Amino acid sequence: MSHPGTQAHGDVYAASPLVTGDAVVLDLRPAGFASRAAAALIDVPLQFVALVLFNTLTIRIADGVDPAATAAIAITGTVLIIVGYPAAFEALSRGRSLGKMALGLRVVGTDGSPVRFRQALARALAAFLEIWVTGGVIALFTSMINRDGRRVGDFVGGTLVVSERAGGRRDEFVPMPRHLADWAAATELSRLSPETAAAARQYVLRFWELTDRARHEMGARLASEMAAQISPPPPPGTAPPEYLAAVLAERRRRHEAQMRPGGPFPG
């Protein structure tokens, strides 16, 4: 079998690695602290200006309006600007705010998947405390002490801000075994966990670095784990490395379709 996605040992760790709870090394490239701070210096002032304009408008229309209703409108508008706007914008733009667009950054799940609305909402809710209430002190501190620059909102939401402009990066990928393409296109992948996909990807990419025994045992274990999460089963006689590669390649194809303008909204 020709190994899908062979690469040199050193390239596996070319990016600043992330390690999951299962000790799976992911090759995402976290955004630098300076670029994240610059993006925040675009986003936060825009929200502040929106708050000032909204409060000014609220004060002007307050005459003759019940004070309780005015207060409710003010609170609702503030929540929508501070929490609703960034959550909705990041979810609809596949992880980018205006500041992140300008700096070439994107929010993704820690497994590299598109950010989901619940993750963006968790980030926005945490930002109210770590950025707005404390003047950014908590966000600054946590981002500086964490090697991947994650703030509290990233830990709560299970996200990471990555750079899309990382120089010298080769877009490593697992190619689709041609004889499994039709089968893979019809698979149901919604139950495939990020941890299983990440472990399978590292196995496939590092296939030739493993001993024969490790190839066999890890391949069988990962294939069994994946088979419990997706359907239908692969064609009879499919080797575990090809099975894993086909699923990963199809998962990537669907992810890229989601990221394209006009692509399906990630569920």
PDB file of C-alpha atoms in Angstrom:
ATOM      1  CA  MET A   1       0.000   0.000   0.000  1.00  0.00           C
ATOM      2  CA  SER A   2       1.312   3.462  -0.842  1.00  0.00           C
ATOM      3  CA  HIS A   3       1.187   5.524   2.286  1.00  0.00           C
ATOM      4  CA  PRO A   4      -1.168   8.518   2.100  1.00  0.00           C
ATOM      5  CA  GLY A   5       0.377  11.694   3.363  1.00  0.00           C
ATOM      6  CA  THR A   6       3.962  10.633   4.038  1.00  0.00           C
ATOM      7  CA  GLN A   7       6.168  13.314   5.541  1.00  0.00           C
ATOM      8  CA  ALA A   8       9.489  13.655   7.263  1.00  0.00           C
ATOM      9  CA  HIS A   9       9.650  13.225  11.010  1.00  0.00           C
ATOM     10  CA  GLY A  10      10.750  16.800  11.596  1.00  0.00           C
ATOM     11  CA  ASP A  11       7.779  18.223   9.706  1.00  0.00           C
ATOM     12  CA  VAL A  12       5.343  16.662  12.165  1.00  0.00           C
ATOM     13  CA  TYR A  13       6.542  19.124  14.778  1.00  0.00           C
ATOM     14  CA  ALA A  14       7.241  22.042  12.435  1.00  0.00           C
ATOM     15  CA  ALA A  15       4.293  23.935  13.878  1.00  0.00           C
ATOM     16  CA  SER A  16       3.890  24.863  17.521  1.00  0.00           C
ATOM     17  CA  PRO A  17       2.145  21.653  18.589  1.00  0.00           C
ATOM     18  CA  LEU A  18      -1.001  21.333  20.628  1.00  0.00           C
ATOM     19  CA  VAL A  19      -1.438  18.237  22.739  1.00  0.00           C
ATOM     20  CA  THR A  20      -4.903  16.958  23.561  1.00  0.00           C
ATOM     21  CA  GLY A  21      -5.817  15.003  26.669  1.00  0.00           C
ATOM     22  CA  ASP A  22      -5.074  11.841  24.715  1.00  0.00           C
ATOM     23  CA  ALA A  23      -1.549  13.082  23.923  1.00  0.00           C
ATOM     24  CA  VAL A  24      -2.424  13.584  20.265  1.00  0.00           C
ATOM     25  CA  VAL A  25      -0.196  16.202  18.663  1.00  0.00           C
ATOM     26  CA  LEU A  26      -2.068  18.619  16.417  1.00  0.00           C
ATOM     27  CA  ASP A  27      -0.246  20.762  13.864  1.00  0.00           C
ATOM     28  CA  LEU A  28      -2.320  23.933  14.143  1.00  0.00           C
ATOM     29  CA  ARG A  29      -0.339  27.183  14.156  1.00  0.00           C
ATOM     30  CA  PRO A  30      -1.472  29.407  17.033  1.00  0.00           C
ATOM     31  CA  ALA A  31      -1.587  33.123  16.279  1.00  0.00           C
ATOM     32  CA  GLY A  32       1.062  35.227  17.947  1.00  0.00           C
ATOM     33  CA  PHE A  33       0.235  37.378  20.959  1.00  0.00           C
ATOM     34  CA  ALA A  34       1.040  40.596  19.072  1.00  0.00           C
ATOM     35  CA  SER A  35      -1.306  39.809  16.170  1.00  0.00           C
ATOM     36  CA  ARG A  36      -4.123  38.840  18.547  1.00  0.00           C
ATOM     37  CA  ALA A  37      -3.640  42.057  20.494  1.00  0.00           C
ATOM     38  CA  ALA A  38      -3.666  44.086  17.278  1.00  0.00           C
ATOM     39  CA  ALA A  39      -6.909  42.417  16.204  1.00  0.00           C
ATOM     40  CA  ALA A  40      -8.437  43.227  19.602  1.00  0.00           C
ATOM     41  CA  LEU A  41      -7.384  46.863  19.192  1.00  0.00           C
ATOM     42  CA  ILE A  42      -9.601  46.931  16.110  1.00  0.00           C
ATOM     43  CA  ASP A  43     -12.570  44.978  17.444  1.00  0.00           C
ATOM     44  CA  VAL A  44     -12.920  46.444  20.957  1.00  0.00           C
ATOM     45  CA  PRO A  45     -12.863  50.138  19.910  1.00  0.00           C
ATOM     46  CA  LEU A  46     -15.499  49.390  17.254  1.00  0.00           C
ATOM     47  CA  GLN A  47     -17.730  47.826  19.893  1.00  0.00           C
ATOM     48  CA  PHE A  48     -17.052  50.765  22.230  1.00  0.00           C
ATOM     49  CA  VAL A  49     -18.078  53.251  19.550  1.00  0.00           C
ATOM     50  CA  ALA A  50     -21.240  51.224  18.920  1.00  0.00           C
ATOM     51  CA  LEU A  51     -21.998  51.318  22.652  1.00  0.00           C
ATOM     52  CA  VAL A  52     -21.543  55.095  22.810  1.00  0.00           C
ATOM     53  CA  LEU A  53     -23.792  55.657  19.809  1.00  0.00           C
ATOM     54  CA  PHE A  54     -26.441  53.305  21.138  1.00  0.00           C
ATOM     55  CA  ASN A  55     -26.451  54.889  24.611  1.00  0.00           C
ATOM     56  CA  THR A  56     -26.628  58.365  23.088  1.00  0.00           C
ATOM     57  CA  LEU A  57     -29.634  57.330  21.037  1.00  0.00           C
ATOM     58  CA  THR A  58     -31.259  55.705  24.073  1.00  0.00           C
ATOM     59  CA  ILE A  59     -30.859  58.895  26.125  1.00  0.00           C
ATOM     60  CA  ARG A  60     -32.386  60.990  23.355  1.00  0.00           C
ATOM     61  CA  ILE A  61     -35.504  58.857  23.131  1.00  0.00           C
ATOM     62  CA  ALA A  62     -35.834  58.447  26.920  1.00  0.00           C
ATOM     63  CA  ASP A  63     -38.102  61.507  27.324  1.00  0.00           C
ATOM     64  CA  GLY A  64     -41.624  60.368  27.956  1.00  0.00           C
ATOM     65  CA  VAL A  65     -40.640  56.705  28.049  1.00  0.00           C
ATOM     66  CA  ASP A  66     -41.057  54.573  31.138  1.00  0.00           C
ATOM     67  CA  PRO A  67     -37.692  54.431  32.977  1.00  0.00           C
ATOM     68  CA  ALA A  68     -37.933  50.665  33.374  1.00  0.00           C
ATOM     69  CA  ALA A  69     -38.465  50.233  29.644  1.00  0.00           C
ATOM     70  CA  THR A  70     -35.552  52.559  28.920  1.00  0.00           C
ATOM     71  CA  ALA A  71     -33.311  50.564  31.247  1.00  0.00           C
ATOM     72  CA  ALA A  72     -34.401  47.292  29.621  1.00  0.00           C
ATOM     73  CA  ILE A  73     -33.623  48.664  26.162  1.00  0.00           C
ATOM     74  CA  ALA A  74     -30.226  49.906  27.336  1.00  0.00           C
ATOM     75  CA  ILE A  75     -29.305  46.556  28.900  1.00  0.00           C
ATOM     76  CA  THR A  76     -30.513  44.573  25.896  1.00  0.00           C
ATOM     77  CA  GLY A  77     -28.571  46.739  23.470  1.00  0.00           C
ATOM     78  CA  THR A  78     -25.419  46.536  25.559  1.00  0.00           C
ATOM     79  CA  VAL A  79     -25.603  42.738  25.730  1.00  0.00           C
ATOM     80  CA  LEU A  80     -26.187  42.481  21.984  1.00  0.00           C
ATOM     81  CA  ILE A  81     -23.180  44.696  21.216  1.00  0.00           C
ATOM     82  CA  ILE A  82     -20.769  43.141  23.718  1.00  0.00           C
ATOM     83  CA  VAL A  83     -21.859  39.491  23.478  1.00  0.00           C
ATOM     84  CA  GLY A  84     -24.258  39.004  20.582  1.00  0.00           C
ATOM     85  CA  TYR A  85     -22.300  40.825  17.904  1.00  0.00           C
ATOM     86  CA  PRO A  86     -18.945  39.007  18.291  1.00  0.00           C
ATOM     87  CA  ALA A  87     -20.631  35.620  18.754  1.00  0.00           C
ATOM     88  CA  ALA A  88     -22.803  35.972  15.660  1.00  0.00           C
ATOM     89  CA  PHE A  89     -20.061  37.545  13.548  1.00  0.00           C
ATOM     90  CA  GLU A  90     -17.503  34.834  14.343  1.00  0.00           C
ATOM     91  CA  ALA A  91     -20.016  32.053  13.728  1.00  0.00           C
ATOM     92  CA  LEU A  92     -21.281  33.465  10.426  1.00  0.00           C
ATOM     93  CA  SER A  93     -17.821  34.383   9.118  1.00  0.00           C
ATOM     94  CA  ARG A  94     -16.277  31.015  10.003  1.00  0.00           C
ATOM     95  CA  GLY A  95     -14.292  32.325  12.958  1.00  0.00           C
ATOM     96  CA  ARG A  96     -13.282  35.821  11.908  1.00  0.00           C
ATOM     97  CA  SER A  97     -14.106  39.218  13.354  1.00  0.00           C
ATOM     98  CA  LEU A  98     -13.258  42.453  11.545  1.00  0.00           C
ATOM     99  CA  GLY A  99      -9.985  42.671  13.451  1.00  0.00           C
ATOM    100  CA  LYS A 100      -9.102  39.060  12.707  1.00  0.00           C
ATOM    101  CA  MET A 101      -9.864  39.570   9.027  1.00  0.00           C
ATOM    102  CA  ALA A 102      -7.442  42.495   8.953  1.00  0.00           C
ATOM    103  CA  LEU A 103      -4.698  40.481  10.678  1.00  0.00           C
ATOM    104  CA  GLY A 104      -5.263  37.194   8.866  1.00  0.00           C
ATOM    105  CA  LEU A 105      -6.500  35.319  11.933  1.00  0.00           C
ATOM    106  CA  ARG A 106      -9.304  32.844  12.456  1.00  0.00           C
ATOM    107  CA  VAL A 107     -10.947  31.131  15.428  1.00  0.00           C
ATOM    108  CA  VAL A 108     -11.189  27.358  15.091  1.00  0.00           C
ATOM    109  CA  GLY A 109     -11.912  24.424  17.371  1.00  0.00           C
ATOM    110  CA  THR A 110      -8.828  22.953  18.996  1.00  0.00           C
ATOM    111  CA  ASP A 111      -9.016  20.122  16.441  1.00  0.00           C
ATOM    112  CA  GLY A 112      -9.026  22.601  13.549  1.00  0.00           C
ATOM    113  CA  SER A 113     -12.756  22.306  12.870  1.00  0.00           C
ATOM    114  CA  PRO A 114     -14.858  25.381  12.020  1.00  0.00           C
ATOM    115  CA  VAL A 115     -15.947  27.305  15.097  1.00  0.00           C
ATOM    116  CA  ARG A 116     -19.538  26.613  16.120  1.00  0.00           C
ATOM    117  CA  PHE A 117     -21.987  29.191  17.410  1.00  0.00           C
ATOM    118  CA  ARG A 118     -21.938  27.774  20.942  1.00  0.00           C
ATOM    119  CA  GLN A 119     -18.145  28.093  20.961  1.00  0.00           C
ATOM    120  CA  ALA A 120     -18.275  31.672  19.694  1.00  0.00           C
ATOM    121  CA  LEU A 121     -20.922  32.469  22.303  1.00  0.00           C
ATOM    122  CA  ALA A 122     -18.775  31.008  25.092  1.00  0.00           C
ATOM    123  CA  ARG A 123     -15.851  33.172  23.930  1.00  0.00           C
ATOM    124  CA  ALA A 124     -18.026  36.291  23.881  1.00  0.00           C
ATOM    125  CA  LEU A 125     -19.504  35.645  27.318  1.00  0.00           C
ATOM    126  CA  ALA A 126     -16.043  35.111  28.797  1.00  0.00           C
ATOM    127  CA  ALA A 127     -14.803  38.262  27.056  1.00  0.00           C
ATOM    128  CA  PHE A 128     -17.320  40.328  29.005  1.00  0.00           C
ATOM    129  CA  LEU A 129     -15.417  39.483  32.188  1.00  0.00           C
ATOM    130  CA  GLU A 130     -11.835  39.112  30.990  1.00  0.00           C
ATOM    131  CA  ILE A 131     -11.834  42.065  28.592  1.00  0.00           C
ATOM    132  CA  TRP A 132     -14.652  44.494  29.391  1.00  0.00           C
ATOM    133  CA  VAL A 133     -14.985  44.229  33.188  1.00  0.00           C
ATOM    134  CA  THR A 134     -11.255  43.933  33.944  1.00  0.00           C
ATOM    135  CA  GLY A 135     -10.010  46.164  31.149  1.00  0.00           C
ATOM    136  CA  GLY A 136      -8.373  43.225  29.397  1.00  0.00           C
ATOM    137  CA  VAL A 137      -6.099  42.349  32.328  1.00  0.00           C
ATOM    138  CA  ILE A 138      -7.287  38.738  32.621  1.00  0.00           C
ATOM    139  CA  ALA A 139      -7.137  38.168  28.863  1.00  0.00           C
ATOM    140  CA  LEU A 140      -3.669  39.706  28.715  1.00  0.00           C
ATOM    141  CA  PHE A 141      -2.364  37.594  31.593  1.00  0.00           C
ATOM    142  CA  THR A 142      -3.771  34.262  30.398  1.00  0.00           C
ATOM    143  CA  SER A 143      -2.655  34.863  26.800  1.00  0.00           C
ATOM    144  CA  MET A 144       0.876  35.677  27.890  1.00  0.00           C
ATOM    145  CA  ILE A 145       1.356  32.659  30.163  1.00  0.00           C
ATOM    146  CA  ASN A 146      -0.212  30.179  27.730  1.00  0.00           C
ATOM    147  CA  ARG A 147       2.164  29.066  24.997  1.00  0.00           C
ATOM    148  CA  ASP A 148      -0.639  29.027  22.423  1.00  0.00           C
ATOM    149  CA  GLY A 149      -1.930  32.470  23.393  1.00  0.00           C
ATOM    150  CA  ARG A 150      -5.327  31.179  24.502  1.00  0.00           C
ATOM    151  CA  ARG A 151      -7.440  33.361  26.760  1.00  0.00           C
ATOM    152  CA  VAL A 152     -10.103  32.182  29.194  1.00  0.00           C
ATOM    153  CA  GLY A 153     -12.764  32.295  26.485  1.00  0.00           C
ATOM    154  CA  ASP A 154     -10.727  29.888  24.362  1.00  0.00           C
ATOM    155  CA  PHE A 155     -10.520  27.368  27.175  1.00  0.00           C
ATOM    156  CA  VAL A 156     -14.237  27.705  27.930  1.00  0.00           C
ATOM    157  CA  GLY A 157     -15.214  27.373  24.268  1.00  0.00           C
ATOM    158  CA  GLY A 158     -12.608  24.806  23.263  1.00  0.00           C
ATOM    159  CA  THR A 159     -11.150  27.126  20.627  1.00  0.00           C
ATOM    160  CA  LEU A 160      -7.862  28.462  19.360  1.00  0.00           C
ATOM    161  CA  VAL A 161      -6.977  31.519  17.301  1.00  0.00           C
ATOM    162  CA  VAL A 162      -4.730  30.514  14.395  1.00  0.00           C
ATOM    163  CA  SER A 163      -2.858  32.479  11.794  1.00  0.00           C
ATOM    164  CA  GLU A 164      -3.812  31.985   8.171  1.00  0.00           C
ATOM    165  CA  ARG A 165      -0.692  33.809   7.025  1.00  0.00           C
ATOM    166  CA  ALA A 166       1.910  31.574   8.651  1.00  0.00           C
ATOM    167  CA  GLY A 167       4.914  31.732   6.394  1.00  0.00           C
ATOM    168  CA  GLY A 168       6.560  28.657   5.010  1.00  0.00           C
ATOM    169  CA  ARG A 169       3.745  26.300   5.886  1.00  0.00           C
ATOM    170  CA  ARG A 170       3.049  23.393   3.626  1.00  0.00           C
ATOM    171  CA  ASP A 171      -0.606  22.466   3.552  1.00  0.00           C
ATOM    172  CA  GLU A 172      -0.172  18.884   4.690  1.00  0.00           C
ATOM    173  CA  PHE A 173      -3.117  16.693   3.951  1.00  0.00           C
ATOM    174  CA  VAL A 174      -4.180  13.097   3.665  1.00  0.00           C
ATOM    175  CA  PRO A 175      -5.129  12.195   0.070  1.00  0.00           C
ATOM    176  CA  MET A 176      -8.183  10.115  -0.722  1.00  0.00           C
ATOM    177  CA  PRO A 177      -7.595   6.486  -1.786  1.00  0.00           C
ATOM    178  CA  ARG A 178      -9.277   6.548  -5.191  1.00  0.00           C
ATOM    179  CA  HIS A 179     -11.078   3.230  -4.827  1.00  0.00           C
ATOM    180  CA  LEU A 180     -12.760   4.468  -1.634  1.00  0.00           C
ATOM    181  CA  ALA A 181     -13.863   7.915  -2.851  1.00  0.00           C
ATOM    182  CA  ASP A 182     -17.448   6.919  -3.710  1.00  0.00           C
ATOM    183  CA  TRP A 183     -17.890   5.055  -0.443  1.00  0.00           C
ATOM    184  CA  ALA A 184     -16.481   7.961   1.585  1.00  0.00           C
ATOM    185  CA  ALA A 185     -18.765  10.498  -0.096  1.00  0.00           C
ATOM    186  CA  ALA A 186     -21.799   8.634   1.262  1.00  0.00           C
ATOM    187  CA  THR A 187     -20.560   8.221   4.839  1.00  0.00           C
ATOM    188  CA  GLU A 188     -22.209   9.796   7.868  1.00  0.00           C
ATOM    189  CA  LEU A 189     -19.465  11.610   9.777  1.00  0.00           C
ATOM    190  CA  SER A 190     -21.441  13.754  12.231  1.00  0.00           C
ATOM    191  CA  ARG A 191     -20.623  11.464  15.179  1.00  0.00           C
ATOM    192  CA  LEU A 192     -16.884  11.340  14.469  1.00  0.00           C
ATOM    193  CA  SER A 193     -15.156  12.942  17.454  1.00  0.00           C
ATOM    194  CA  PRO A 194     -12.318  15.453  16.979  1.00  0.00           C
ATOM    195  CA  GLU A 195     -10.094  13.312  19.203  1.00  0.00           C
ATOM    196  CA  THR A 196     -10.563  10.210  17.056  1.00  0.00           C
ATOM    197  CA  ALA A 197      -9.985  12.173  13.845  1.00  0.00           C
ATOM    198  CA  ALA A 198      -6.841  13.804  15.248  1.00  0.00           C
ATOM    199  CA  ALA A 199      -5.417  10.491  16.438  1.00  0.00           C
ATOM    200  CA  ALA A 200      -6.163   8.865  13.074  1.00  0.00           C
ATOM    201  CA  ARG A 201      -4.518  11.734  11.202  1.00  0.00           C
ATOM    202  CA  GLN A 202      -1.321  11.462  13.214  1.00  0.00           C
ATOM    203  CA  TYR A 203      -1.285   7.704  12.655  1.00  0.00           C
ATOM    204  CA  VAL A 204      -1.673   8.063   8.900  1.00  0.00           C
ATOM    205  CA  LEU A 205       0.878  10.870   8.580  1.00  0.00           C
ATOM    206  CA  ARG A 206       3.448   9.023  10.690  1.00  0.00           C
ATOM    207  CA  PHE A 207       2.684   5.553   9.323  1.00  0.00           C
ATOM    208  CA  TRP A 208       6.189   4.829   8.050  1.00  0.00           C
ATOM    209  CA  GLU A 209       7.807   5.982  11.289  1.00  0.00           C
ATOM    210  CA  LEU A 210       6.049   3.259  13.286  1.00  0.00           C
ATOM    211  CA  THR A 211       7.229  -0.275  13.826  1.00  0.00           C
ATOM    212  CA  ASP A 212       5.326  -3.060  12.082  1.00  0.00           C
ATOM    213  CA  ARG A 213       3.725  -4.040  15.365  1.00  0.00           C
ATOM    214  CA  ALA A 214       2.663  -0.456  16.128  1.00  0.00           C
ATOM    215  CA  ARG A 215       1.243  -0.036  12.614  1.00  0.00           C
ATOM    216  CA  HIS A 216      -0.886  -3.123  13.026  1.00  0.00           C
ATOM    217  CA  GLU A 217      -2.050  -2.587  16.607  1.00  0.00           C
ATOM    218  CA  MET A 218      -2.695   1.163  16.329  1.00  0.00           C
ATOM    219  CA  GLY A 219      -4.344   0.815  12.931  1.00  0.00           C
ATOM    220  CA  ALA A 220      -6.717  -1.886  14.153  1.00  0.00           C
ATOM    221  CA  ARG A 221      -7.572   0.051  17.327  1.00  0.00           C
ATOM    222  CA  LEU A 222      -8.197   3.340  15.523  1.00  0.00           C
ATOM    223  CA  ALA A 223     -10.189   1.665  12.756  1.00  0.00           C
ATOM    224  CA  SER A 224     -12.377  -0.064  15.347  1.00  0.00           C
ATOM    225  CA  GLU A 225     -12.872   3.207  17.232  1.00  0.00           C
ATOM    226  CA  MET A 226     -13.754   5.053  14.040  1.00  0.00           C
ATOM    227  CA  ALA A 227     -16.114   2.319  12.851  1.00  0.00           C
ATOM    228  CA  ALA A 228     -18.161   2.796  16.032  1.00  0.00           C
ATOM    229  CA  GLN A 229     -18.675   6.470  15.160  1.00  0.00           C
ATOM    230  CA  ILE A 230     -19.381   6.496  11.418  1.00  0.00           C
ATOM    231  CA  SER A 231     -21.473   4.537   8.938  1.00  0.00           C
ATOM    232  CA  PRO A 232     -21.673   2.597   6.711  1.00  0.00           C
ATOM    233  CA  PRO A 233     -18.706   0.243   7.200  1.00  0.00           C
ATOM    234  CA  PRO A 234     -15.993   0.263   4.519  1.00  0.00           C
ATOM    235  CA  PRO A 235     -15.918  -2.259   1.666  1.00  0.00           C
ATOM    236  CA  PRO A 236     -14.800  -5.750   2.764  1.00  0.00           C
ATOM    237  CA  GLY A 237     -11.032  -6.193   2.795  1.00  0.00           C
ATOM    238  CA  THR A 238     -10.208  -2.504   3.283  1.00  0.00           C
ATOM    239  CA  ALA A 239      -6.966  -2.114   5.228  1.00  0.00           C
ATOM    240  CA  PRO A 240      -7.146   0.117   8.342  1.00  0.00           C
ATOM    241  CA  PRO A 241      -4.709   2.773   6.989  1.00  0.00           C
ATOM    242  CA  GLU A 242      -6.744   3.163   3.781  1.00  0.00           C
ATOM    243  CA  TYR A 243     -10.002   3.224   5.739  1.00  0.00           C
ATOM    244  CA  LEU A 244      -8.710   5.937   8.060  1.00  0.00           C
ATOM    245  CA  ALA A 245      -7.234   7.926   5.180  1.00  0.00           C
ATOM    246  CA  ALA A 246     -10.511   7.845   3.238  1.00  0.00           C
ATOM    247  CA  VAL A 247     -12.508   9.124   6.210  1.00  0.00           C
ATOM    248  CA  LEU A 248      -9.998  11.884   6.934  1.00  0.00           C
ATOM    249  CA  ALA A 249      -9.845  12.982   3.291  1.00  0.00           C
ATOM    250  CA  GLU A 250     -13.644  13.143   3.071  1.00  0.00           C
ATOM    251  CA  ARG A 251     -13.822  15.040   6.364  1.00  0.00           C
ATOM    252  CA  ARG A 252     -11.335  17.575   4.996  1.00  0.00           C
ATOM    253  CA  ARG A 253     -13.284  17.908   1.734  1.00  0.00           C
ATOM    254  CA  ARG A 254     -16.473  18.731   3.630  1.00  0.00           C
ATOM    255  CA  HIS A 255     -14.624  21.152   5.893  1.00  0.00           C
ATOM    256  CA  GLU A 256     -13.211  23.020   2.877  1.00  0.00           C
ATOM    257  CA  ALA A 257     -16.688  23.164   1.352  1.00  0.00           C
ATOM    258  CA  GLN A 258     -17.951  24.799   4.565  1.00  0.00           C
ATOM    259  CA  MET A 259     -15.137  27.356   4.537  1.00  0.00           C
ATOM    260  CA  ARG A 260     -15.804  28.514   0.990  1.00  0.00           C
ATOM    261  CA  PRO A 261     -18.050  31.568   0.556  1.00  0.00           C
ATOM    262  CA  GLY A 262     -21.597  30.375   0.213  1.00  0.00           C
ATOM    263  CA  GLY A 263     -20.722  26.992   1.641  1.00  0.00           C
ATOM    264  CA  PRO A 264     -23.057  25.193   4.050  1.00  0.00           C
ATOM    265  CA  PHE A 265     -23.165  26.642   7.559  1.00  0.00           C
ATOM    266  CA  PRO A 266     -21.208  24.385   9.940  1.00  0.00           C
ATOM    267  CA  GLY A 267     -23.577  22.650  12.283  1.00  0.00           C
TER     268      GLY A 267
END
